[in-house]
Short mmCIF file of C-alpha atoms (C1' of nucleotides) in Angstrom, two decimals:
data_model
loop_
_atom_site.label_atom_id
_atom_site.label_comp_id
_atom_site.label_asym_id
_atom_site.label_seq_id
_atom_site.Cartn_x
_atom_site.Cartn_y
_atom_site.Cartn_z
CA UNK A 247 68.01 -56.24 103.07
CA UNK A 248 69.82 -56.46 99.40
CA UNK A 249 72.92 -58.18 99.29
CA UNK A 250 75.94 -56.17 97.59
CA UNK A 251 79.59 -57.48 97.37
CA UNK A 252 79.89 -56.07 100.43
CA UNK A 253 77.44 -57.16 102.50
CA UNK A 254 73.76 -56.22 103.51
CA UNK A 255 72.72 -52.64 102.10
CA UNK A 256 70.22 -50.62 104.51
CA UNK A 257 69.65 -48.53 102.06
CA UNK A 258 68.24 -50.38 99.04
CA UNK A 259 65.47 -51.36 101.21
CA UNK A 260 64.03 -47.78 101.75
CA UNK A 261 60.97 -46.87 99.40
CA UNK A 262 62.06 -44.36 97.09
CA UNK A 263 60.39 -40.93 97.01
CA UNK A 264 57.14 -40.64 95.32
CA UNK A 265 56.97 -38.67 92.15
CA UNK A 266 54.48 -36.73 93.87
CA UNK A 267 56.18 -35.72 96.41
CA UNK A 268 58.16 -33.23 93.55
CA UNK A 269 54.52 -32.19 92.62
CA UNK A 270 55.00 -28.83 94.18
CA UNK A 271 57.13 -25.47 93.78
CA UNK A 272 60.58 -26.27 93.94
CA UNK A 273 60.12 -23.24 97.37
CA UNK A 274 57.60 -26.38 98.96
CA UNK A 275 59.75 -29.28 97.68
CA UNK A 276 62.97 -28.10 99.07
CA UNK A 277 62.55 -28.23 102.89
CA UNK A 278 60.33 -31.86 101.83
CA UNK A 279 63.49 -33.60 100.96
CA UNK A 280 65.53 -32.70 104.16
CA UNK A 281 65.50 -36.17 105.99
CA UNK A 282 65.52 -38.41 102.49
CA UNK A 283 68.47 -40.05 101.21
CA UNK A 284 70.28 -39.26 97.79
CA UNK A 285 71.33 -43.54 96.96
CA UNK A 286 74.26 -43.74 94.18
CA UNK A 287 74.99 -47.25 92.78
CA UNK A 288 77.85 -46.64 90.42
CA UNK A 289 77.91 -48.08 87.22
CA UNK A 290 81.85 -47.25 87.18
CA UNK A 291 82.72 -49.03 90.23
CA UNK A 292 79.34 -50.50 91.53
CA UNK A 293 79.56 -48.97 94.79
CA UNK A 294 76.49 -47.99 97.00
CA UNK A 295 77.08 -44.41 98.04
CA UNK A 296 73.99 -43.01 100.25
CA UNK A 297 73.71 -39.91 102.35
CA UNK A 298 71.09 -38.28 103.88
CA UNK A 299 70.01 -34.34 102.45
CA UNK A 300 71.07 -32.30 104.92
CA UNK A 301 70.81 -29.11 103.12
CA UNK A 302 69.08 -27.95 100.31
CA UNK A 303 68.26 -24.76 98.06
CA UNK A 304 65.04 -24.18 95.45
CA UNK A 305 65.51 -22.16 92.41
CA UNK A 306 63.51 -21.21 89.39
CA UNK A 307 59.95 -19.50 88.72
CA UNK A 308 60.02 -16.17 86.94
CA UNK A 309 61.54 -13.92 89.87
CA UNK A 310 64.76 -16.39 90.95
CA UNK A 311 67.41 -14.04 88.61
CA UNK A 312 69.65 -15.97 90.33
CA UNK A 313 67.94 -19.32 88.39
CA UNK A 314 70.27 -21.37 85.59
CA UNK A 315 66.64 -20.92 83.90
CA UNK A 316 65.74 -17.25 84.51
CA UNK A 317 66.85 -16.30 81.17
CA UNK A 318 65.79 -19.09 79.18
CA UNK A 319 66.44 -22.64 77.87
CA UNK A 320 70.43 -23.66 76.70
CA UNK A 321 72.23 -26.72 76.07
CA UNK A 322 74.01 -26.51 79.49
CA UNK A 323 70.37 -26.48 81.36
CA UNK A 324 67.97 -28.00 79.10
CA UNK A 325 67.28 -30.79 81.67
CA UNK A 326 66.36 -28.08 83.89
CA UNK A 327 63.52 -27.50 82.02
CA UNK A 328 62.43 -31.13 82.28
CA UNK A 329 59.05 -32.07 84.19
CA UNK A 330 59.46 -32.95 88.06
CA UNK A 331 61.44 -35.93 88.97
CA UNK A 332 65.19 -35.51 86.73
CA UNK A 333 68.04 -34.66 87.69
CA UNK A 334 69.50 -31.66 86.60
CA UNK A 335 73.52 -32.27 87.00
CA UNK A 336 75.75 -28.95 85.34
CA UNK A 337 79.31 -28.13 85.92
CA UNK A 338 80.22 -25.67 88.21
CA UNK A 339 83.64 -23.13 88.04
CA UNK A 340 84.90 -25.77 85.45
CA UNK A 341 85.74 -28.27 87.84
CA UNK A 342 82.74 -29.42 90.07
CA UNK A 343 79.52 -30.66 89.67
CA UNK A 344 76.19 -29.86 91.51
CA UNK A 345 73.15 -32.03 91.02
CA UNK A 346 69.39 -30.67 91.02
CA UNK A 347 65.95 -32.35 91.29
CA UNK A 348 63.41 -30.89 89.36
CA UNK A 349 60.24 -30.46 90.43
CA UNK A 350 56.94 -28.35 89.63
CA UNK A 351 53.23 -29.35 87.92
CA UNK A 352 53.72 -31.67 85.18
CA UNK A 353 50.83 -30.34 83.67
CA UNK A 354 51.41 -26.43 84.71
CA UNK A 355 55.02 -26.01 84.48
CA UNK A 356 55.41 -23.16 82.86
CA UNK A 357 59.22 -21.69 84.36
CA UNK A 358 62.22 -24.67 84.94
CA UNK A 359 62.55 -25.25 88.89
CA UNK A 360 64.29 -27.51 90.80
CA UNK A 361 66.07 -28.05 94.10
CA UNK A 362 69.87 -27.74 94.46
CA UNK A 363 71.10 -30.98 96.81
CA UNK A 364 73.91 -29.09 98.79
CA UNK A 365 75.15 -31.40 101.75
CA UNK A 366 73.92 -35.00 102.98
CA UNK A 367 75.12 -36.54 106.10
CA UNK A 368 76.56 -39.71 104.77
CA UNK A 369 74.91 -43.32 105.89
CA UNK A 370 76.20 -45.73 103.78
CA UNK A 371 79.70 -46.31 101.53
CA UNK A 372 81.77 -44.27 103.85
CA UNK A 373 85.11 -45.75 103.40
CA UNK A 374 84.20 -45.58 99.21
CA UNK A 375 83.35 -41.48 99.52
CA UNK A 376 86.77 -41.22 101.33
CA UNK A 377 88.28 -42.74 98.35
CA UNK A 378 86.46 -40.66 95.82
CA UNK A 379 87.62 -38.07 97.91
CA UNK A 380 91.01 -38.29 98.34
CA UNK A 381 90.40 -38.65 102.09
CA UNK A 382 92.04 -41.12 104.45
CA UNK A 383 89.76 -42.91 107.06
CA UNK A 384 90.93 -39.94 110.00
CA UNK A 385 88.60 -37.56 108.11
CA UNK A 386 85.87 -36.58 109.54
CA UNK A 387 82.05 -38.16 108.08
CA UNK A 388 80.54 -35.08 108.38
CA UNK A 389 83.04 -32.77 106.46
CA UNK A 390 82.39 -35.87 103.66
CA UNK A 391 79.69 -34.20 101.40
CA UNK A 392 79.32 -30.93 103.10
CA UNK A 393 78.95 -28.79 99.88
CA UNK A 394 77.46 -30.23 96.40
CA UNK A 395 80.46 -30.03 95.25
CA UNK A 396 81.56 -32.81 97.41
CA UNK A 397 77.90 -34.41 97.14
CA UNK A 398 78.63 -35.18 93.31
CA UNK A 399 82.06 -36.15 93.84
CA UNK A 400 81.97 -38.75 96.59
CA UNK A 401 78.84 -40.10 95.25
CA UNK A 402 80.31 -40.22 91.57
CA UNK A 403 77.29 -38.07 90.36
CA UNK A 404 78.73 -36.29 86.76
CA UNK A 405 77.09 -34.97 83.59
CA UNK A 406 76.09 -38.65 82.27
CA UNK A 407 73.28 -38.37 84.71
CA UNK A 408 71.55 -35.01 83.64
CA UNK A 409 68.57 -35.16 82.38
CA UNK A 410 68.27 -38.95 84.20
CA UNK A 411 64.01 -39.40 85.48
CA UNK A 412 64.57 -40.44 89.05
CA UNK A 413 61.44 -43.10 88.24
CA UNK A 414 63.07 -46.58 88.18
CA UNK A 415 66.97 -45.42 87.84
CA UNK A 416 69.21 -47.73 88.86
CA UNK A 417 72.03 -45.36 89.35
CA UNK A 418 70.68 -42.72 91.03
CA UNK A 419 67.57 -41.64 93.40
CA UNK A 420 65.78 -40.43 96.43
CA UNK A 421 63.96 -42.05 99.25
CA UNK A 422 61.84 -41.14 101.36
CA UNK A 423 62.52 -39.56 104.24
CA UNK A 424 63.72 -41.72 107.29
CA UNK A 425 62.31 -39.37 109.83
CA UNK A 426 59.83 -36.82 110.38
CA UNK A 427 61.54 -33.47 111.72
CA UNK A 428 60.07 -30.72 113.95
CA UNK A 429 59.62 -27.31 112.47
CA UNK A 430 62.54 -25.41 114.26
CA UNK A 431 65.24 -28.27 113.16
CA UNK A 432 64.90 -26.43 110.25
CA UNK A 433 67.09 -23.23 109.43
CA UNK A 434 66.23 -20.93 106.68
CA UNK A 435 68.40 -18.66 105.21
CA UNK A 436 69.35 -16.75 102.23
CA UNK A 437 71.09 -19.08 99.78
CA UNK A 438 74.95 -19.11 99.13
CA UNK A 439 77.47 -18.37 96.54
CA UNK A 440 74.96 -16.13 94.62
CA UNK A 441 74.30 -12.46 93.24
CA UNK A 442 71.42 -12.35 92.35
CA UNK A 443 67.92 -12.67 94.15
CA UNK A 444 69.76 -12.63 97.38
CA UNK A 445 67.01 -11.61 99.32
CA UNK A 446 65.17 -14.88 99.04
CA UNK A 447 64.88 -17.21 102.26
CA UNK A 448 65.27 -20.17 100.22
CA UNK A 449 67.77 -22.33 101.64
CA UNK A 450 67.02 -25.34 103.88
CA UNK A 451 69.53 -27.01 106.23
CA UNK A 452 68.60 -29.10 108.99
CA UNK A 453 70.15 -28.16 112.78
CA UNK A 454 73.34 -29.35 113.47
CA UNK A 455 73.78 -32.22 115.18
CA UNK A 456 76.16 -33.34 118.03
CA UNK A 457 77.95 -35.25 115.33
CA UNK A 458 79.04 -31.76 112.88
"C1'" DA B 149 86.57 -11.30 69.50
"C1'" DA B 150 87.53 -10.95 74.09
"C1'" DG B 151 86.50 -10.76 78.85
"C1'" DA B 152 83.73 -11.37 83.00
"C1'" DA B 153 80.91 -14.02 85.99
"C1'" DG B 154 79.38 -18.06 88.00
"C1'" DA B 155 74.34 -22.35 92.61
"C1'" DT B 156 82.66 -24.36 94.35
"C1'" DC B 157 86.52 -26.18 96.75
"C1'" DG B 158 91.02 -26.56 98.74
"C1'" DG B 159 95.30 -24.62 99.81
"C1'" DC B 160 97.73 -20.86 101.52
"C1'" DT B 161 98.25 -16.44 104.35
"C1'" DG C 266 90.08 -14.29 104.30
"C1'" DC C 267 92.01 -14.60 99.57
"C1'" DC C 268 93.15 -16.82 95.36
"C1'" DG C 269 93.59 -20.10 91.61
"C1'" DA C 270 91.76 -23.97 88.86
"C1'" DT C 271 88.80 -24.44 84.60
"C1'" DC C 272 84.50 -24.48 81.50
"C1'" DT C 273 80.06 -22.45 79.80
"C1'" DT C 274 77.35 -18.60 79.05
"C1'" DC C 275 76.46 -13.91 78.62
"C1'" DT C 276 78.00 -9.11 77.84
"C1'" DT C 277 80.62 -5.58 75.82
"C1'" DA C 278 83.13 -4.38 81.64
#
DNA sequence: AAGAAGATCGGCT
DNA sequence: GCCGATCTTCTTA
């Protein structure tokens, strides 16, 4: 266990997730990193934040129109583009943030891809993701990072980490996963919030659980 | 040059 | 369920 000015933290203790583990289509990644835990050590407030991914989509390749890479490289999405293993943070509607691990061949990579971290069930820093927030301690843990919206905000995730390599950051990263999960735990649907390439079963989100 | 759309969220009806 | 907030990119609506 690591000592933090709060006490023990669980989570600093958990190997982080292998570089290649992201060695793969974003498509065989994405369902791979239901189960790990997104870790957030603040260099604003020093806060651990933790959760674990609880939902998750994969975009890019040539076909995903509805990729931030389908049509080509930009300043907004150049970290997009980077080899597996950065984060890929952009701001969404103007207000939020959504945070991306990219993954793919580092030799082969030919298209950007990456997977889109959309909810975590937080394990660790509750009372500091209320406060990010704007929660009081009546609302609920599992409505805490329910959309990656939320994800970035309660685990202060912003545009200072795009383009960050996962490999030895001290701010942000991934575990491995904390438990192996049966097949059908897993529900696959179309993703949300898009136009494009709607037909494409690429969303991940674990079963709910008696707790959401 | 101007307008629409977008990997969202929260408040209001 | 609908709408507004607010910023970047793409299209010409």
């Amino acid at each position: 266990m690591s000592e933090t000015k709060h006490g023990k933290s669980w989570v600093l203790s958990i190997p982080r997730l292998t570089l290649a583990a992201l060695e793969h289509s974003a498509l065989e990644v994405a369902p791979n990193l239901l189960g790990c835990i997104l870790v957030s050590c603040s260099a604003t407030d020093g806060q651990i934040t933790a959760g674990m991914i609880t939902e998750t989509e994969a975009y890019g390749g040539p076909n995903d129109e509805a990729s931030h890479g389908y049509r080509g490289k930009t300043v907004r999405n150049s970290s997009f583009f980077l080899p597996r293993g950065h984060f890929y943070v952009y701001r969404s509607y103007g207000i939020h943030h959504c945070v991306n691990i990219t993954t793919g061949d580092v030799l082969l990579k030919k298209h950007a891809e990456g997977v889109l971290i959309r909810a975590l069930f937080p394990v660790e820093g509750i009372d500091t993701m209320r406060r990010r927030r704007g929660k009081d301690h009546t609302f609920p843990i599992s409505k805490l990072t329910a959309g990656p919206g939320m994800v970035t905000q309660a685990l202060c995730i912003s545009i200072e980490h795009d383009g960050l390599p996962l490999k030895n950051a001290t701010s942000l990263w991934i575990t491995q996963p904390i438990r192996v999960f049966i097949k059908d735990a897993i529900t696959i649907t179309p993703r949300i919030g898009i136009t494009k390439s709607q037909e494409l079963n690429w969303r991940f989100r674990l079963q709910a659980t008696s707790t959401n």
